[in-house]
Each structure stands twice: as structure tokens, then as C-alpha cells.
Coordinates of C-alpha atoms in Angstrom, one line a residue:
M143 CA 117.6 91.3 120.8
I144 CA 117.6 92.2 124.3
G145 CA 113.8 90.7 124.6
A146 CA 115.1 87.4 123.2
L147 CA 117.9 87.2 126.0
C148 CA 115.3 87.6 128.4
Y149 CA 113.2 84.8 126.9
A150 CA 116.1 82.7 126.8
E151 CA 116.4 83.0 130.8
L152 CA 112.8 82.0 131.1
G153 CA 113.2 79.3 128.4
T154 CA 115.5 77.7 130.3
C155 CA 114.2 78.3 134.1
I156 CA 110.8 77.1 132.8
P157 CA 111.1 74.7 130.4
K158 CA 107.5 74.4 129.4
S159 CA 105.6 74.6 125.8
G160 CA 103.6 77.2 125.3
G161 CA 106.1 80.7 125.4
D162 CA 104.6 83.7 127.2
Y163 CA 101.3 81.6 128.1
A164 CA 103.6 79.4 130.2
Y165 CA 105.6 82.4 131.8
I166 CA 102.7 84.5 132.4
F167 CA 100.9 81.6 134.1
E168 CA 104.3 80.9 136.5
A169 CA 104.6 84.6 137.4
Y170 CA 101.4 86.0 137.7
G171 CA 98.8 83.3 138.0
P172 CA 95.9 82.0 135.7
M173 CA 93.8 84.8 135.2
P174 CA 96.7 86.9 133.2
A175 CA 97.4 83.6 131.3
F176 CA 93.8 83.3 130.2
L177 CA 93.6 86.7 128.8
F178 CA 96.9 86.4 126.9
L179 CA 95.5 83.1 125.6
W180 CA 92.5 84.7 124.8
D181 CA 93.9 87.8 122.9
A182 CA 96.5 85.5 121.3
M183 CA 93.6 83.3 120.0
M184 CA 91.3 86.1 119.2
I185 CA 93.7 88.7 117.5
F186 CA 97.6 87.8 117.3
V187 CA 97.2 84.3 115.9
P188 CA 94.3 84.4 113.6
S189 CA 95.5 87.9 112.6
T190 CA 98.9 87.2 111.8
N191 CA 97.8 83.9 110.0
A192 CA 95.8 85.9 107.9
I193 CA 98.2 88.8 107.0
M194 CA 100.9 86.3 105.9
G195 CA 98.2 84.4 103.6
L196 CA 97.1 87.7 101.9
T197 CA 100.8 88.2 101.6
V198 CA 101.7 85.0 99.9
A199 CA 98.9 85.3 97.7
S200 CA 99.6 89.0 96.7
Y201 CA 102.9 87.9 95.5
I202 CA 101.9 84.9 93.7
L203 CA 98.7 86.7 91.7
Q204 CA 101.0 90.1 91.2
P205 CA 102.8 88.9 88.1
F206 CA 99.7 88.1 86.2
F207 CA 98.2 91.8 87.0
P208 CA 99.8 94.9 85.1
D209 CA 101.0 97.9 87.4
E210 CA 97.8 99.7 86.6
C211 CA 95.4 96.5 87.3
K212 CA 94.6 95.9 91.3
I213 CA 94.3 92.2 92.4
P214 CA 90.8 91.6 93.2
E215 CA 90.3 91.2 96.8
S216 CA 88.2 88.5 96.5
A217 CA 90.9 86.6 94.7
L218 CA 93.5 87.5 97.2
Q219 CA 91.0 86.1 99.7
L220 CA 90.2 82.8 98.3
L221 CA 94.1 82.0 97.7
A222 CA 95.0 82.9 101.2
A223 CA 91.9 80.5 102.4
F224 CA 93.5 77.7 100.0
L225 CA 97.2 78.4 101.5
I226 CA 95.8 78.5 105.0
C227 CA 93.8 75.6 104.7
G228 CA 96.6 73.5 102.7
L229 CA 99.3 74.0 105.2
T230 CA 96.8 73.4 108.3
Y231 CA 96.2 69.9 106.7
L232 CA 100.1 69.4 106.4
N233 CA 100.7 70.3 109.6
C234 CA 97.8 67.8 110.8
F235 CA 98.8 65.0 109.0
D236 CA 102.3 64.9 107.4
V237 CA 104.7 66.1 109.6
K238 CA 107.8 64.8 108.1
T239 CA 106.8 66.3 104.8
T240 CA 106.0 69.7 106.4
T241 CA 109.5 69.6 108.1
K242 CA 111.6 68.8 105.1
M243 CA 109.3 71.5 103.3
Q244 CA 110.8 74.0 106.3
N245 CA 114.3 73.0 105.5
V246 CA 113.9 73.8 101.9
I247 CA 112.1 77.2 102.0
M248 CA 114.8 78.1 104.7
F249 CA 117.4 78.1 102.2
T250 CA 115.1 79.6 99.3
K251 CA 114.2 82.7 101.9
I252 CA 117.9 83.6 102.6
A253 CA 118.9 83.3 99.1
A254 CA 115.7 85.5 97.8
L255 CA 117.0 88.0 100.5
V256 CA 120.6 87.6 99.6
L257 CA 119.8 88.4 95.7
I258 CA 117.7 91.7 97.0
I259 CA 120.8 92.6 98.9
V260 CA 123.4 92.0 96.3
V261 CA 121.1 93.9 93.9
G262 CA 120.8 96.8 96.1
I263 CA 124.4 96.9 96.7
V264 CA 125.0 96.9 93.2
W265 CA 122.5 99.3 92.4
M266 CA 124.2 101.9 95.0
A267 CA 127.5 100.7 93.7
L268 CA 126.8 102.2 90.3
G269 CA 126.0 105.4 92.1
N270 CA 122.3 105.5 92.5
V271 CA 122.2 106.8 96.1
E272 CA 119.7 109.8 95.7
N273 CA 117.1 108.2 97.8
F274 CA 119.4 108.4 100.7
E275 CA 119.8 112.1 100.2
G276 CA 117.7 113.9 103.1
P277 CA 116.4 110.9 104.7
F278 CA 114.4 112.7 107.1
Q279 CA 112.5 114.8 104.4
D280 CA 108.5 115.1 104.9
T281 CA 108.9 112.9 108.2
Q282 CA 107.3 113.8 111.3
T283 CA 108.7 114.1 115.1
D284 CA 105.8 113.4 117.2
P285 CA 106.7 110.9 119.9
G286 CA 102.9 109.2 119.7
K287 CA 103.3 108.9 115.7
I288 CA 106.5 107.4 115.8
A289 CA 105.4 104.6 118.5
V290 CA 102.4 103.8 116.1
A291 CA 104.8 103.5 113.2
F292 CA 107.2 100.9 115.2
Y293 CA 104.5 98.6 115.2
S294 CA 104.2 98.1 111.5
G295 CA 108.2 97.8 111.7
I296 CA 108.1 95.3 114.7
F297 CA 105.5 93.1 112.8
S298 CA 108.1 92.3 110.2
Y299 CA 110.3 90.8 113.0
A300 CA 107.0 88.8 114.9
G301 CA 108.0 85.4 115.7
W302 CA 111.2 86.3 117.6
N303 CA 109.7 84.7 120.8
Y304 CA 107.8 81.6 119.1
L305 CA 110.7 79.2 119.8
N306 CA 109.5 79.1 123.1
F307 CA 106.6 77.8 121.9
M308 CA 107.8 74.7 121.3
T309 CA 110.2 73.9 124.4
E310 CA 109.3 70.7 125.2
E311 CA 109.6 69.3 121.7
L312 CA 113.4 70.4 121.7
R313 CA 116.1 68.2 122.4
D314 CA 118.3 69.3 125.1
P315 CA 116.4 72.7 125.6
Y316 CA 118.8 74.3 128.2
K317 CA 121.7 74.1 125.2
N318 CA 119.8 74.4 122.1
L319 CA 117.1 77.1 123.0
P320 CA 119.5 79.9 123.9
R321 CA 122.0 78.9 121.0
A322 CA 119.2 79.1 118.7
I323 CA 118.2 82.6 119.8
Y324 CA 121.8 83.9 120.1
I325 CA 122.8 82.4 116.7
S326 CA 119.4 83.0 114.7
L327 CA 118.2 86.6 115.7
P328 CA 121.3 88.7 114.8
I329 CA 121.6 87.0 111.5
V330 CA 117.8 87.3 111.0
T331 CA 118.0 91.1 112.2
A332 CA 120.9 91.9 109.7
I333 CA 119.6 90.1 106.7
Y334 CA 116.1 92.0 107.1
V335 CA 118.0 95.6 107.8
L336 CA 120.3 95.1 104.4
A337 CA 117.1 93.8 102.3
N338 CA 115.1 97.2 103.5
M339 CA 118.2 99.3 102.6
S340 CA 118.1 97.8 98.7
Y341 CA 114.6 98.4 98.9
L342 CA 115.2 102.2 99.8
A343 CA 118.0 102.2 97.4
V344 CA 115.8 101.6 94.6
L345 CA 112.4 102.3 95.4
T346 CA 111.6 105.9 96.6
P347 CA 109.2 105.9 99.5
Q348 CA 106.1 107.0 97.5
Q349 CA 107.1 104.0 95.2
M350 CA 107.0 101.6 98.2
I351 CA 103.7 102.9 99.6
A352 CA 102.2 102.8 96.0
S353 CA 103.3 99.1 95.6
E354 CA 101.0 96.4 96.3
A355 CA 103.9 93.9 96.5
I356 CA 107.3 95.8 97.1
A357 CA 109.7 93.0 95.9
V358 CA 107.6 92.3 92.7
T359 CA 108.4 96.4 92.0
F360 CA 112.2 95.9 93.4
G361 CA 112.6 93.1 90.5
T362 CA 110.8 94.9 87.6
K363 CA 113.0 97.8 88.1
T364 CA 116.2 96.1 88.5
L365 CA 116.3 92.9 87.4
K366 CA 113.7 93.6 84.1
M367 CA 113.2 90.2 82.1
W368 CA 114.3 88.3 85.5
S369 CA 112.3 90.0 87.7
V370 CA 109.8 87.0 87.9
I371 CA 112.4 85.2 90.2
I372 CA 112.0 87.6 93.0
P373 CA 108.1 87.2 93.6
I374 CA 108.5 83.6 93.0
M375 CA 111.4 83.4 95.8
V376 CA 109.4 85.8 98.1
A377 CA 106.1 84.1 98.0
I378 CA 108.0 80.4 98.8
S379 CA 109.7 82.5 101.8
A380 CA 106.7 84.1 102.8
F381 CA 104.6 80.5 102.4
G382 CA 107.4 78.9 105.0
G383 CA 106.9 81.4 107.3
L384 CA 102.9 81.1 107.5
S385 CA 103.4 77.2 107.8
V386 CA 106.1 77.9 111.0
H387 CA 103.7 80.4 112.3
I388 CA 100.4 77.7 112.1
M389 CA 102.5 74.8 113.8
T390 CA 104.1 76.6 116.9
S391 CA 101.0 78.7 117.6
S392 CA 98.9 75.5 118.0
R393 CA 101.2 74.6 120.6
M394 CA 100.5 77.0 122.7
C395 CA 96.6 76.8 122.0
F396 CA 97.0 73.1 123.1
V397 CA 99.1 73.8 126.1
G398 CA 96.6 76.4 127.3
A399 CA 93.7 73.5 126.8
R400 CA 95.8 71.2 128.8
N401 CA 95.8 73.6 131.5
G402 CA 92.2 74.2 131.7
H403 CA 92.1 77.5 129.8
M404 CA 90.8 76.7 126.5
P405 CA 88.0 73.9 125.6
S406 CA 89.2 70.3 126.4
F407 CA 88.9 68.8 123.1
L408 CA 91.7 71.3 122.2
S409 CA 94.2 69.4 124.2
H410 CA 93.8 66.2 122.4
I411 CA 96.1 65.0 120.0
N412 CA 95.7 62.4 116.6
M413 CA 96.2 59.1 117.5
N414 CA 97.9 58.1 114.5
K415 CA 100.2 61.2 113.7
F416 CA 100.6 62.6 117.3
T417 CA 99.5 66.0 116.5
P418 CA 97.2 68.6 118.0
V419 CA 94.8 68.1 115.1
P420 CA 91.9 70.0 117.1
S421 CA 94.0 72.9 118.0
L422 CA 95.2 73.3 114.6
V423 CA 91.7 73.3 112.7
F424 CA 90.5 75.7 115.3
L425 CA 93.0 78.2 114.8
C426 CA 92.6 77.6 110.9
I427 CA 88.7 78.6 111.3
L428 CA 89.6 81.5 113.0
S429 CA 92.6 82.6 110.5
L430 CA 89.7 82.0 107.3
L431 CA 87.3 84.2 109.7
M432 CA 89.9 87.1 109.7
L433 CA 90.5 87.3 106.0
V434 CA 87.3 89.1 105.6
V435 CA 89.0 92.5 107.5
S436 CA 89.6 94.7 104.8
D437 CA 92.3 96.7 106.1
V438 CA 95.4 94.9 107.2
Y439 CA 97.1 97.7 108.8
V440 CA 94.2 97.8 111.2
L441 CA 94.6 94.1 111.9
I442 CA 98.7 94.8 112.6
T443 CA 98.1 97.6 114.9
Y444 CA 95.1 95.9 117.0
S445 CA 97.7 93.1 117.2
S446 CA 100.9 94.6 117.9
I447 CA 99.5 97.1 120.8
V448 CA 98.2 94.0 122.8
E449 CA 101.0 91.6 122.0
S450 CA 103.3 94.6 123.5
F451 CA 101.4 94.6 126.5
F452 CA 101.9 91.0 127.2
I453 CA 105.5 90.8 125.8
M454 CA 106.2 93.5 128.5
L455 CA 104.6 91.5 131.1
T456 CA 106.3 88.5 130.0
V457 CA 109.7 90.1 130.3
S458 CA 108.7 91.5 133.9
A459 CA 108.4 88.4 134.6
V460 CA 112.3 88.0 134.8
L461 CA 112.2 90.6 137.4
Y462 CA 109.5 88.8 139.4
F463 CA 111.5 85.8 139.8
R464 CA 114.5 87.5 140.6
Y465 CA 112.7 89.0 143.3
K466 CA 110.5 86.2 144.7
H467 CA 112.6 82.9 143.7
P468 CA 116.4 84.6 143.9
N469 CA 117.7 81.0 144.1
M470 CA 115.8 79.0 140.9
E471 CA 117.7 77.2 139.1
R472 CA 118.9 79.5 136.4
P473 CA 121.2 77.9 133.6
I474 CA 121.0 81.4 131.7
K475 CA 121.1 84.4 133.8
V476 CA 121.2 88.0 131.8
P477 CA 122.1 91.2 133.4
L478 CA 119.3 92.8 135.5
W479 CA 119.4 96.0 133.2
I480 CA 118.2 94.0 130.4
P481 CA 114.6 93.0 131.3
I482 CA 114.7 96.8 132.7
V483 CA 115.3 98.7 129.7
F484 CA 112.8 96.3 127.7
V485 CA 110.0 96.6 129.9
I486 CA 110.6 100.2 129.6
I487 CA 110.7 100.3 125.9
C488 CA 107.5 98.5 125.5
A489 CA 105.8 100.7 128.3
F490 CA 106.7 103.5 126.0
L491 CA 105.1 101.9 123.0
I492 CA 102.3 100.8 124.9
I493 CA 101.4 104.3 126.7
I494 CA 102.0 106.8 124.0
P495 CA 99.7 105.4 121.3
C496 CA 96.7 105.6 123.6
Y497 CA 96.3 109.5 122.0
V498 CA 97.3 108.8 118.6
A499 CA 95.2 105.6 118.2
P500 CA 92.7 105.7 120.7
Y501 CA 90.0 103.8 119.0
E502 CA 92.6 101.1 118.0
V503 CA 94.2 100.9 121.7
G504 CA 90.4 101.4 123.1
M505 CA 89.8 97.9 120.8
G506 CA 92.1 96.0 122.1
V507 CA 91.2 97.0 125.4
L508 CA 87.8 95.7 124.6
I509 CA 89.0 92.6 123.3
T510 CA 91.2 91.7 126.1
A511 CA 88.4 92.5 128.7
A512 CA 85.6 90.4 126.8
G513 CA 87.6 87.7 128.0
I514 CA 87.1 87.9 131.3
P515 CA 83.3 86.7 131.4
F516 CA 84.5 83.6 129.8
Y517 CA 87.4 83.1 132.3
Y518 CA 84.9 82.9 135.1
F519 CA 82.3 80.8 133.0
G520 CA 85.1 78.6 131.6
V521 CA 87.7 77.9 134.3
V522 CA 86.3 79.4 137.6
W523 CA 82.9 78.1 137.6
K524 CA 83.3 74.7 138.3
D525 CA 79.8 73.6 139.3
K526 CA 78.2 74.0 136.1
P527 CA 74.4 72.4 135.6
I528 CA 74.4 68.9 134.5
W529 CA 73.3 69.8 131.2
V530 CA 75.7 72.1 130.3
Q531 CA 78.6 69.8 131.6
E532 CA 76.7 67.0 129.5
S533 CA 76.5 69.3 126.3
I534 CA 80.2 70.1 126.6
K535 CA 81.0 66.2 127.1
R536 CA 79.0 65.4 124.1
F537 CA 81.0 67.9 122.0
T538 CA 84.4 66.7 123.3
V539 CA 83.5 63.1 122.0
T540 CA 81.9 64.1 118.7
C541 CA 85.3 66.0 118.4
Q542 CA 87.4 63.1 119.2
K543 CA 85.5 61.0 116.6
I544 CA 86.0 63.7 113.7
F545 CA 89.6 64.4 114.5
L546 CA 90.6 60.4 115.8
A547 CA 91.8 62.3 118.8
A548 CA 92.7 61.6 122.5
K549 CA 94.0 63.4 125.6
E550 CA 97.7 62.6 125.9
E551 CA 99.0 60.0 128.3
K552 CA 101.6 61.2 130.7
E553 CA 104.7 59.3 131.4
D554 CA 105.6 58.2 134.9

């Protein structure tokens, strides 16, 4: 929540789409912003899309497989790929349908979580509270392992900063951006905490770890013959979350390309639907490639550690602007202790895992560092040979023809 308050200040004093990318660019310059964009395109966005696609696929397929049968990995990957491609198509060519679908799914998501919460409360009211006895039994107090464990928990709440990716598309962002943050975040946090409490009331930690789809196991144990309701509702909910993530992340890619930090064809929009079709298709392809990674938790660790660093960098921009530009117009101005506390928490979550999960941290650093040569080749090196420029131009024109896209025209 305190991080969201910092994003509310940044979003109102720098009303640009792109979220973290735009704020890092304004505060620290092009190279850190490019590296954030590089990591977002290579890790954050495609891995999150892949994980969410696999989650939806898992809840759709789980009712067709008995508890003793494991869902074939190929079936999960194929269905996840179909879902990602289908939602990408909808976001490319039928924005109105996508928007209406999001509204319906939002109510379905809330209904599913409320149902889980009510069932959990009734379960506890009947005296089934044994799972809360000795809550810290068999747990560890190693700070490093606690920090790494945080990443799986944080991933559930990922997306709290994504509204800032579409600031330019909001009506009256000075009013509606902070309002959306202040209202939605406490509600979502409360619902998620209560839903997890219900899961813990009904299922033991061992059952939760063994389950491939926790909501299915929860429904089977509590609702019996009506248990199929929960996986359907959760699948619809996760489906909506995937759609929103595909839509918002494509805008970050689009803004980065508009600033010259990604290939120029990604800054083009479809001439009929006015959507960033090249960016959407590009991210779809990367997401499909991520589906071949077998261990989902490795994806979460890779993405969360690096993303935490850049979120810390983004929030530190609040402190930077306060020092460098004290007279900047700030419709919202949070107390100074809020960004300081948030930066300290992020630093803990970044530094401590270095000795607990050095391989995962090292891979994150390696992927980030791999973006530096691309930065110098694509952004810094202006006088490229004629044949390179011509090749890029031909490729861009080909993409324009395929996607019926062109560069947006700025109004005077």
C-alpha cells in the first residue's frame, strides 16, 4: 500500500504512460530505463503471462482428472498457449468486447473470492479451527529464506502498479489515478487475505503444497457435489487477470519503442483499431516461449527479484525528484517517510536472497547485464552502416504491411 502511494505521486506529477519505465527514464536517464524495459520484456511480462496462462489452464483441466492423476504438462502448455493467443487477438482487434468482458469478469472474480471467504468462515464457525493451532510449527526463521518466500506471496499481488502503465488513456488522471489506487488496493488486499485465511482453515499446509489447483481441492472438500463451481469461477477470474496483464504490458512496450528504446515497429498502432498490435504480438511470442520452462517457481523467483530492484529504483525517484526538483507540481505529495520505508524494505528483499538463492539472483543480474550491449547497439550507436539501416527499414515496412500499422501522429 505504501508503494502504491508513491506511485500515485509519480503518476500525477509525471502523467505519462509506461509506469516504472517512464519514471525511471525521467529520474535516472535512458540507460536504467532501457534496462528496466529489457528485463520487463525478457522476464517480467512473458513469465507472468506464461504463469497466468498455466494457472487458467490448470483450473480448466483439473476437474477432468481425478486426484491421483496428474495433468499432462503438454496439455497445460497447449491450452495456455491457446488462451494467450486468443486474448492477444481480442486485445488487438476487438477492444470493446475485451472491455465488456473485463467488467463481467471483475464481478465473477469478486463473487468467486467472496464464495471462498463465506465457505471458509462457515467452516470455522462450525469449530474447524485446528489448522490455526501452532501456526509457526515446522517453520524456519532464517531471514534469507523468509525473504525468498516473500516473492511467491508478492507475486499474488503483482499488478498493483500496472494502472500507471496506461496513464495517458485515463480520463482526468490527476483525479482518477489516485482514486483508483486508494480504493482498489485496500479492497483487493483485504479480499486476498481473507481468501487465504479460508484456504488455510479448510486445507492443511501439506494439502496445499500437494494440490495442483488449490481452489479445486478446497471446493471438493467443502462443497462436495457443487465443488465444480469454484474452479470455473477461479478460471474465469484468472482469465480476466491474464487479459488485463496482456493489455497493460503492451502499452509499456509501445511507450519504450516510441522513445527509441525498442525496435521502431513496436511503436506503431493499427490504423483501423488504433491498438498497438505489433507490441501485443511481440509479447505474445515471448510469452509462448516462456511456456516451455518447466519450473514455474523458478520463473517467479527470476522475475520477482529483478522486478523488486526496479520497483525500489522507481520509488527512490520520489526522493530524487524531491531533492532535485522541489518546486515540481505535485497534485499528490506523500510524507517523506513513506518512500524511505519502502526503499528499505525492497533493499532487504533484494540483498538477503543473494546468499540464499545466489543462482537465481545471478541469473537475474546476468539477464539484466545482457541488455547493455543491445542498448549501445540499438540506442547509442546512431551511425549504423547503410546496409543495417536498410535492413531495419525493410523489416519495419514489412511489419507495417502485416499489421496494417503506422506511427501515431501527435496533435499540435
